[in-house]
Coordinates of C-alpha atoms (C1' of nucleotides) in Angstrom, one line a residue:
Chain A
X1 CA 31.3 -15.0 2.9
X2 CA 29.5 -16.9 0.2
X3 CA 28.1 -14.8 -2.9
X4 CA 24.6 -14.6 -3.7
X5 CA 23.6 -15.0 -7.0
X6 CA 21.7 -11.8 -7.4
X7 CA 19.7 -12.3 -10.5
X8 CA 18.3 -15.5 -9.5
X9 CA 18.0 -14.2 -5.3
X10 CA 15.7 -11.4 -6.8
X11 CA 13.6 -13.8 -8.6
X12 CA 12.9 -16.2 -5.7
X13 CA 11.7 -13.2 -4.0
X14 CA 9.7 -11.3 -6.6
X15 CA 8.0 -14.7 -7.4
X16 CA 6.8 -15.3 -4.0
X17 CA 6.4 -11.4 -3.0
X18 CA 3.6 -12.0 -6.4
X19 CA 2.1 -14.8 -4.4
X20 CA 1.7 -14.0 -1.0
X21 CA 2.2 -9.8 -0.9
X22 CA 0.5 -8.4 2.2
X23 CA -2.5 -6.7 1.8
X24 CA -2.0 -2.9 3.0
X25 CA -3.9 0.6 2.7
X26 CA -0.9 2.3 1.1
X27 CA 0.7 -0.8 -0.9
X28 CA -0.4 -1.4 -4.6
X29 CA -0.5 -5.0 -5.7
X30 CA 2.6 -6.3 -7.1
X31 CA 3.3 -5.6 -10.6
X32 CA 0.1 -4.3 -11.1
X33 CA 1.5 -1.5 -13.4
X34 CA -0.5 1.2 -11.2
X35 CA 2.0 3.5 -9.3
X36 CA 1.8 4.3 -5.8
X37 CA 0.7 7.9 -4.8
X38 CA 3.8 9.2 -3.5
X39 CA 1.6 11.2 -0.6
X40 CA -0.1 8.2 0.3
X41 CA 3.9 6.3 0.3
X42 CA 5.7 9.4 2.3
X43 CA 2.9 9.6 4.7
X44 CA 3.1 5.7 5.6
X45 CA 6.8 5.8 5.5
X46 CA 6.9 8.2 8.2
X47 CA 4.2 6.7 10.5
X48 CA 6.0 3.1 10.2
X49 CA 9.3 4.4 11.3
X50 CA 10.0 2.1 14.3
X51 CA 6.7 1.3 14.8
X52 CA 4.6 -1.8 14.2
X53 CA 1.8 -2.1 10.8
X54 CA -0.8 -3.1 12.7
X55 CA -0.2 0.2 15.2
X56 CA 0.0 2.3 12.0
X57 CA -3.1 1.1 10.1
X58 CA -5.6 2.9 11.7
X59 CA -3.6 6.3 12.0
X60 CA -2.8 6.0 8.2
X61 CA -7.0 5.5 7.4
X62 CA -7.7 8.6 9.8
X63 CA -5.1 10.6 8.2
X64 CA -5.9 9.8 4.6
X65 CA -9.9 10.4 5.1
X66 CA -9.6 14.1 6.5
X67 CA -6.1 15.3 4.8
X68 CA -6.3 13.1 1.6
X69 CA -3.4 15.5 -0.4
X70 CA -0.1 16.3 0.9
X71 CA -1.7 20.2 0.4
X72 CA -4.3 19.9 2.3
X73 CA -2.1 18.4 5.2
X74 CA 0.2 21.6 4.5
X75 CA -2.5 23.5 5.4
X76 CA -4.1 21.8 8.6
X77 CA -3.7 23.4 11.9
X78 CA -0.2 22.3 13.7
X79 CA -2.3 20.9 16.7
X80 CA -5.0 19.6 14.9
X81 CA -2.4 16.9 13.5
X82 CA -0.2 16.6 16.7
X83 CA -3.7 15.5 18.2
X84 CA -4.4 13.1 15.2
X85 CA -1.1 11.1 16.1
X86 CA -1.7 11.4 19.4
X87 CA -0.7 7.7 20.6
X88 CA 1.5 7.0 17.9
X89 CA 4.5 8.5 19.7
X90 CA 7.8 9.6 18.4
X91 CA 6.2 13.2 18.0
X92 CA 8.7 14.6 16.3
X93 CA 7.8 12.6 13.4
X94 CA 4.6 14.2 13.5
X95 CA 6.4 17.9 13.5
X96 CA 8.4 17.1 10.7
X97 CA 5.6 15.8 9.3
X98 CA 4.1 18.9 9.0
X99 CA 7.1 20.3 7.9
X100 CA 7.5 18.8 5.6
X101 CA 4.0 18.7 4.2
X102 CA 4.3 22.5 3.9
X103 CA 7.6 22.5 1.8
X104 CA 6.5 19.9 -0.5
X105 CA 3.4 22.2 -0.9
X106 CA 5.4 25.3 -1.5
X107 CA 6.8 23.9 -3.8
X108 CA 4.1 22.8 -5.7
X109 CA 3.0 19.6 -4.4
X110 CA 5.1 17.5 -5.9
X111 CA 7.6 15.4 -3.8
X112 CA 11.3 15.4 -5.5
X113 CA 11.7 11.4 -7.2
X114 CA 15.0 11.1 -6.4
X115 CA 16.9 10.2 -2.8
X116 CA 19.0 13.2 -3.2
X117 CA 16.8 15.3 -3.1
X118 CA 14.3 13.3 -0.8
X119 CA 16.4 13.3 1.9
X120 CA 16.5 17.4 2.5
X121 CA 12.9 17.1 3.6
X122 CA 12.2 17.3 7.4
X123 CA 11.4 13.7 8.5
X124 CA 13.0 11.6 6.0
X125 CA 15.9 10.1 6.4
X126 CA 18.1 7.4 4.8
X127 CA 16.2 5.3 4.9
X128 CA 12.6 7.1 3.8
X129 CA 14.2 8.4 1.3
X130 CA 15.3 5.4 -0.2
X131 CA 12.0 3.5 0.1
X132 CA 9.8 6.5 -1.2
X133 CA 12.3 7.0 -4.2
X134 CA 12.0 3.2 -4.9
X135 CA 7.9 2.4 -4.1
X136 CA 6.6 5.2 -5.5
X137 CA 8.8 6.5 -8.2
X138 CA 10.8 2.9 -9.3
X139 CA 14.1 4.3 -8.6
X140 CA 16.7 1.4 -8.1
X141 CA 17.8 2.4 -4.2
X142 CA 19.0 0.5 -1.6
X143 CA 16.1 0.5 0.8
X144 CA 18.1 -0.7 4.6
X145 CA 15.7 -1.0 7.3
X146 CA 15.9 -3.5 10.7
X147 CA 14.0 -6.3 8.9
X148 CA 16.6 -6.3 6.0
X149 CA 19.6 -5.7 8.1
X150 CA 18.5 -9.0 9.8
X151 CA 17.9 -10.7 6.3
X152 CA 20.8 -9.7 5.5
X153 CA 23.1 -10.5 8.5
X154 CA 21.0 -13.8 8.2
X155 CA 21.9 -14.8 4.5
X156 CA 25.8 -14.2 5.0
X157 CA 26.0 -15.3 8.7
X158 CA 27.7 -12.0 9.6
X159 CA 29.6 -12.5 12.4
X160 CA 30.3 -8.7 13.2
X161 CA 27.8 -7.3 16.3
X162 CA 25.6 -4.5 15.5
X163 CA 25.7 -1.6 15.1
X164 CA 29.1 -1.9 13.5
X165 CA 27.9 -4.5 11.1
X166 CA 25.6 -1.7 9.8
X167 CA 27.9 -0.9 6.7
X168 CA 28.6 -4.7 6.1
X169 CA 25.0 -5.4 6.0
X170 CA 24.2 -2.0 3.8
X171 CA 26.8 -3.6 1.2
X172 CA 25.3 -6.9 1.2
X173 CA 21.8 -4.9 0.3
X174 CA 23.1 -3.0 -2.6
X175 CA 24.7 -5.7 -4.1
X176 CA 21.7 -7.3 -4.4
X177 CA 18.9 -4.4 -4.9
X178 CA 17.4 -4.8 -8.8
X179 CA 16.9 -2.3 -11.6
X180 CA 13.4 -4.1 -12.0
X181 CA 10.9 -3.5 -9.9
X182 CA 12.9 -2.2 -6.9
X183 CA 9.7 -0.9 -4.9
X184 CA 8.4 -4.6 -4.4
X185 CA 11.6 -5.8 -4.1
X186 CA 12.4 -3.7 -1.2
X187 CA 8.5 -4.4 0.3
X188 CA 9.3 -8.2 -0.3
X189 CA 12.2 -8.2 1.7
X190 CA 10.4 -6.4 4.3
X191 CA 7.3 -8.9 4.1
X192 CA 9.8 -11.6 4.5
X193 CA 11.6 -9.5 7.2
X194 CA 7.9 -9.8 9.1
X195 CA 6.6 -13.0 8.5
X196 CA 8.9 -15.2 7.7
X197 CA 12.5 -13.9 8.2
X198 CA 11.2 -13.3 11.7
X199 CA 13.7 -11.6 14.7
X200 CA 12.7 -14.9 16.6
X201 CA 11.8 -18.5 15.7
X202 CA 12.5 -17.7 11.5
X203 CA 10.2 -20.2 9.5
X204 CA 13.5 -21.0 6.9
X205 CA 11.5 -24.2 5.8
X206 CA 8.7 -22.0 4.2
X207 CA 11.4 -19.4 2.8
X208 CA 11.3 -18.7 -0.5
X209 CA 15.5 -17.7 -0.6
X210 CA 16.5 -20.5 2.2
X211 CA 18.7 -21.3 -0.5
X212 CA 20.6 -18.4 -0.7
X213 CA 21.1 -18.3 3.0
X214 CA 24.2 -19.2 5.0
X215 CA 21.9 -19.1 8.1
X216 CA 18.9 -21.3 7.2
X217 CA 18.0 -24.2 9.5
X218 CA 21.5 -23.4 11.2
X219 CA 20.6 -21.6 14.3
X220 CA 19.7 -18.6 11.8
X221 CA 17.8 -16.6 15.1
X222 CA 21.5 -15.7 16.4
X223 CA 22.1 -12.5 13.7
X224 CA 21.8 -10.3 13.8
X225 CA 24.7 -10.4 16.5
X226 CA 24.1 -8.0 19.0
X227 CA 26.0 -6.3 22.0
X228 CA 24.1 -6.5 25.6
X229 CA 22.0 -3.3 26.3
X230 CA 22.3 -0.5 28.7
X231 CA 20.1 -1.4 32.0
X232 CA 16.9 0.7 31.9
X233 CA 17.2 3.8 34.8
X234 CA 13.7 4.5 36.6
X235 CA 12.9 8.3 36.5
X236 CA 10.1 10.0 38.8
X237 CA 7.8 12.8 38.5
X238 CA 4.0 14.4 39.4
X239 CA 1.4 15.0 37.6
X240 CA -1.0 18.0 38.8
X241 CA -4.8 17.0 38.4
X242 CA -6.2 21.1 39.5
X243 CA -9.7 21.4 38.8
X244 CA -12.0 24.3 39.2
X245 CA -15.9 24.2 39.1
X246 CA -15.5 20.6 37.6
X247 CA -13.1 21.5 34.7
X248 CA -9.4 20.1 34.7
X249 CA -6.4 22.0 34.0
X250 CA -4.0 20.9 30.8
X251 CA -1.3 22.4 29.3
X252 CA 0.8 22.2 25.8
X253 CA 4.7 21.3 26.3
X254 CA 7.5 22.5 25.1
X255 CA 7.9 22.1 21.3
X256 CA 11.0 20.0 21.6
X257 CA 12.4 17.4 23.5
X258 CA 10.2 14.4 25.3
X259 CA 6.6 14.8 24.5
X260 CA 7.4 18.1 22.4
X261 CA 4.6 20.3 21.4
X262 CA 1.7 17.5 23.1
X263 CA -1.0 18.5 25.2
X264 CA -0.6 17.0 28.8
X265 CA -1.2 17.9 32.1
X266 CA 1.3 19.8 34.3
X267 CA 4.0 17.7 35.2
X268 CA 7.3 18.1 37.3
X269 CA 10.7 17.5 35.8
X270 CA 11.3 13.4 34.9
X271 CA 14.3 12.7 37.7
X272 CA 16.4 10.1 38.6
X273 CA 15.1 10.2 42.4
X274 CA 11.5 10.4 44.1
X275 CA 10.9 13.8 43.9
X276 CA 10.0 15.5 47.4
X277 CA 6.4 16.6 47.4
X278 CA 6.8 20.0 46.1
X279 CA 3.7 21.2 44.8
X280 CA 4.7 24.5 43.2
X281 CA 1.3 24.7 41.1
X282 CA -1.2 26.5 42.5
X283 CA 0.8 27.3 45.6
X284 CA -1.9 27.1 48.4
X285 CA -4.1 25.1 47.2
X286 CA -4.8 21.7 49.3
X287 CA -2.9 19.4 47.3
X288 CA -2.5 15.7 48.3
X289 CA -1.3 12.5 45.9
X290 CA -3.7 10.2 45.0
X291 CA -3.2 6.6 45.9
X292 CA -2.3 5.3 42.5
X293 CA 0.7 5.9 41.0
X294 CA 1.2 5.8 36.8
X295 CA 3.4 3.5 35.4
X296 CA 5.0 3.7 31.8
X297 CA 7.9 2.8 29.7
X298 CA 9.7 4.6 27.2
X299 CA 12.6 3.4 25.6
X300 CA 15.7 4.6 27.6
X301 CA 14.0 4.5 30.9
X302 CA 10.7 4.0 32.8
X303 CA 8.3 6.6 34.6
X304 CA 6.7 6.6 37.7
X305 CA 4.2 9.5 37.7
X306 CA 2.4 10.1 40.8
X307 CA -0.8 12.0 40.7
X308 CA -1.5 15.2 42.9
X309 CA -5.2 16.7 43.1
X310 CA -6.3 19.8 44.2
X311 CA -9.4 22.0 43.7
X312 CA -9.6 25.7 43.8
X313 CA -13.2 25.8 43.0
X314 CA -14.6 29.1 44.0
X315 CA -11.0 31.1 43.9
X316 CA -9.6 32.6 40.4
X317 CA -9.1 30.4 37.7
X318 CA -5.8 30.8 36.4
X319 CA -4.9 30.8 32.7
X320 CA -4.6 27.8 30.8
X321 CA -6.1 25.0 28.7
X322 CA -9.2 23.6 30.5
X323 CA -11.1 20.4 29.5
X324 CA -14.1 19.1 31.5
X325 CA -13.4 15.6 32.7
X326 CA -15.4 13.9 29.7
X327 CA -13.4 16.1 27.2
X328 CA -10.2 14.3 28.3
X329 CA -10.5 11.2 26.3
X330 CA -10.6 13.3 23.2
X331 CA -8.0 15.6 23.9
X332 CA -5.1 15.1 22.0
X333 CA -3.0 13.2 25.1
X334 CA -0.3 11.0 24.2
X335 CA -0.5 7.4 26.2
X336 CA 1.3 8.4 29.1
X337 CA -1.4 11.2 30.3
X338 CA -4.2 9.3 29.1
X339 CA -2.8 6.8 32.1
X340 CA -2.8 9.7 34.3
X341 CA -6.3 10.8 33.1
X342 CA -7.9 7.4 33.3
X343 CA -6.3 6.5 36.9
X344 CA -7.3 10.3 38.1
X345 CA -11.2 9.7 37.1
X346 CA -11.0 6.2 38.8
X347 CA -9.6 8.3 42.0
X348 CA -11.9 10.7 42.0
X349 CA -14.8 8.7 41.3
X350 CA -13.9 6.5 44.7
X351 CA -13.7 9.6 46.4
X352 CA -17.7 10.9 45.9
Chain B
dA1 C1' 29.5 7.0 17.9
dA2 C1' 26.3 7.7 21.3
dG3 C1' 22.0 9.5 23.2
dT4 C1' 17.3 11.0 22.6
dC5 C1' 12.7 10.0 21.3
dG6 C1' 6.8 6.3 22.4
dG7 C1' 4.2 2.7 22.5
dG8 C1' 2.5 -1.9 22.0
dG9 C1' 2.7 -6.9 20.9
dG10 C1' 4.8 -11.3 21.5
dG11 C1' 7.8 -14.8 23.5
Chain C
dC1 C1' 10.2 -8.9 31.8
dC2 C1' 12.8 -8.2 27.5
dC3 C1' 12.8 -7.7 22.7
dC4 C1' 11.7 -5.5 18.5
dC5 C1' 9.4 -2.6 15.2
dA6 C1' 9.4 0.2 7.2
dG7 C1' 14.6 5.4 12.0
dA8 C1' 15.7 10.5 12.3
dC9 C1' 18.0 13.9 14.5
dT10 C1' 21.3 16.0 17.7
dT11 C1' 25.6 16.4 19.9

DNA sequence: AAGTCGGGGGG
DNA sequence: CCCCCAGACTT
């Protein structure tokens, strides 16, 4: 393992971060001598965790316009926001979220400025903490997240799979994380991480460190080295579409667990086999599946949800959330029921 | 240390 | 299809 020179690796990558810094809602231009808001930094922080800028752009611009301070976040409605990131996924995020929003506001607004005490707060973890301490108050932390884990494993060829190699690569980062300017520091490695530090086909030609790296031009899209992945298991469940005098039936879920706290409409359990058609809601009613099933993916396995209609137009309506069919669109449903609502409208509409 | 927890974009 | 993404939390 080669050492890096770390005074002149920072330089390289401040003095292209200067040049070609991505433009983004809740970034201030480097070295501009503004500081970031530290609202404006949590709240993208927490959005981006595993999840993709482009996805989060739009969710930070909605968030920002109607709950501009971290107080008036504290004091929106729990499923007012859990609607708001509706699509976003990772829900928890969004409860912590708020959790966090309300502590920071108890106790006075102000987000602590140091990791220490960033990391008690709901929602943030090692990582948050460390990049909210360095963007938005300058401390000198070690920000580790995937895309500098891989520029690290790439610039000392680490041999070591992941996740082992996590402390390895956590030591190469703090060995070279500068007193200076640590916020774009840790945003340029993550700029470079995305564009040209890439997890495939890595532009090391048009790299501003290439010659720092052990990796560069030599087969540098093999780190980080990684052990093969569990095979996905399919799980299968129904969703109940009951309507009464042309309104559809939702529910909330459980506040923890998959989909915790979202609106959705009444499902089964998620099981490993077909379930038997037992259609427990509404017992009596005429149920029968429609013909097309939903499909979707989450990250340790992938759903099949058939769809089960029945309408008890005319009897009692029982208690629950009811949306017309138009409302559905607009009501708060993470992706996987907006499936189920968009296939169940298709159904229904080849039925009249 | 391993499992849980969404969704979408790109090869 | 598989991979990965500005990870945190629980067990």
């Amino acid at each position: 393992m080669s050492a890096i020179d770390a005074a002149r690796f920072q330089a390289d990558l401040l003095a292209w971060y200067d040049r070609s810094a991505r433009d983004l809602p809740w970034r201030i231009p480097p070295d501009s001598g503004r500081r970031a808001d530290p609202y404006r930094v949590w709240l993208s922080e927490i959005m981006l965790q595993q999840t993709t800028v482009a996805a989060v752009i739009p969710y930070f611009e909605g968030f920002t316009q109607r709950w501009p301070t971290v107080e008036a976040l504290a004091q929106a409605p729990e499923e007012d926001v859990l609607s708001a990131w509706a699509g976003l996924g990772y829900y928890a995020r969004a409860r912590n979220l708020i959790a966090c929003a309300r502590a920071v506001a108890a106790a006075g607004g102000r987000f602590p400025q140091d990791e220490a005490g960033l990391r008690t707060l709901p929602g943030i973890g090692a990582y948050t903490a460390a990049a909210i301490a360095a963007i938005a108050f300058g401390e000198g932390a070690t920000v580790v997240d995937g895309n500098i884990e891989r520029v690290m494993a790439r610039l000392h060829a680490v041999e070591t799979p992941m996740p082992q190699a996590k402390a390895q690569l956590r030591a190469h980062a703090a060995a070279l994380t500068p007193v200076r300017r640590p916020g774009d520091y840790a945003q340029a490695l993550m700029d470079l991480g995305a564009g040209i530090c890439r997890p495939r086909a890595p532009a090391c030609l048009a790299c501003p460190v290439r010659t720092h790296c052990d990796a560069a031009g030599n087969a540098p899209e093999r780190f980080p080295v990684k052990a093969a992945r569990a095979p996905r298991p399919a799980r299968h469940g129904i969703a109940y579409w009951l309507t009464h005098e042309g309104d559809v039936l939702l529910t909330r879920r459980p506040g923890k667990g998959l989909l915790g706290g979202m609106t959705s409409f009444p499902t089964s359990d998620f099981l490993d086999e077909r379930p038997s058609p037992v259609l427990a809601q509404a017992p009596g009613a005429n149920w029968r599946i429609l013909p097309v099933p939903v499909e979707h993916g989450f990250t340790h396995f992938s759903l099949t949800l058939a769809i089960a209609h029945a309408d008890i137009s005319g009897r009692p309506r029982p208690a629950g959330l009811w949306r017309s069919q138009g409302e559905l669109e607009s009501a708060g449903l993470p992706t996987l029921f907006k499936k189920v609502a968009r296939a169940g409208l298709a159904a229904l509409k080849e039925d009249a």
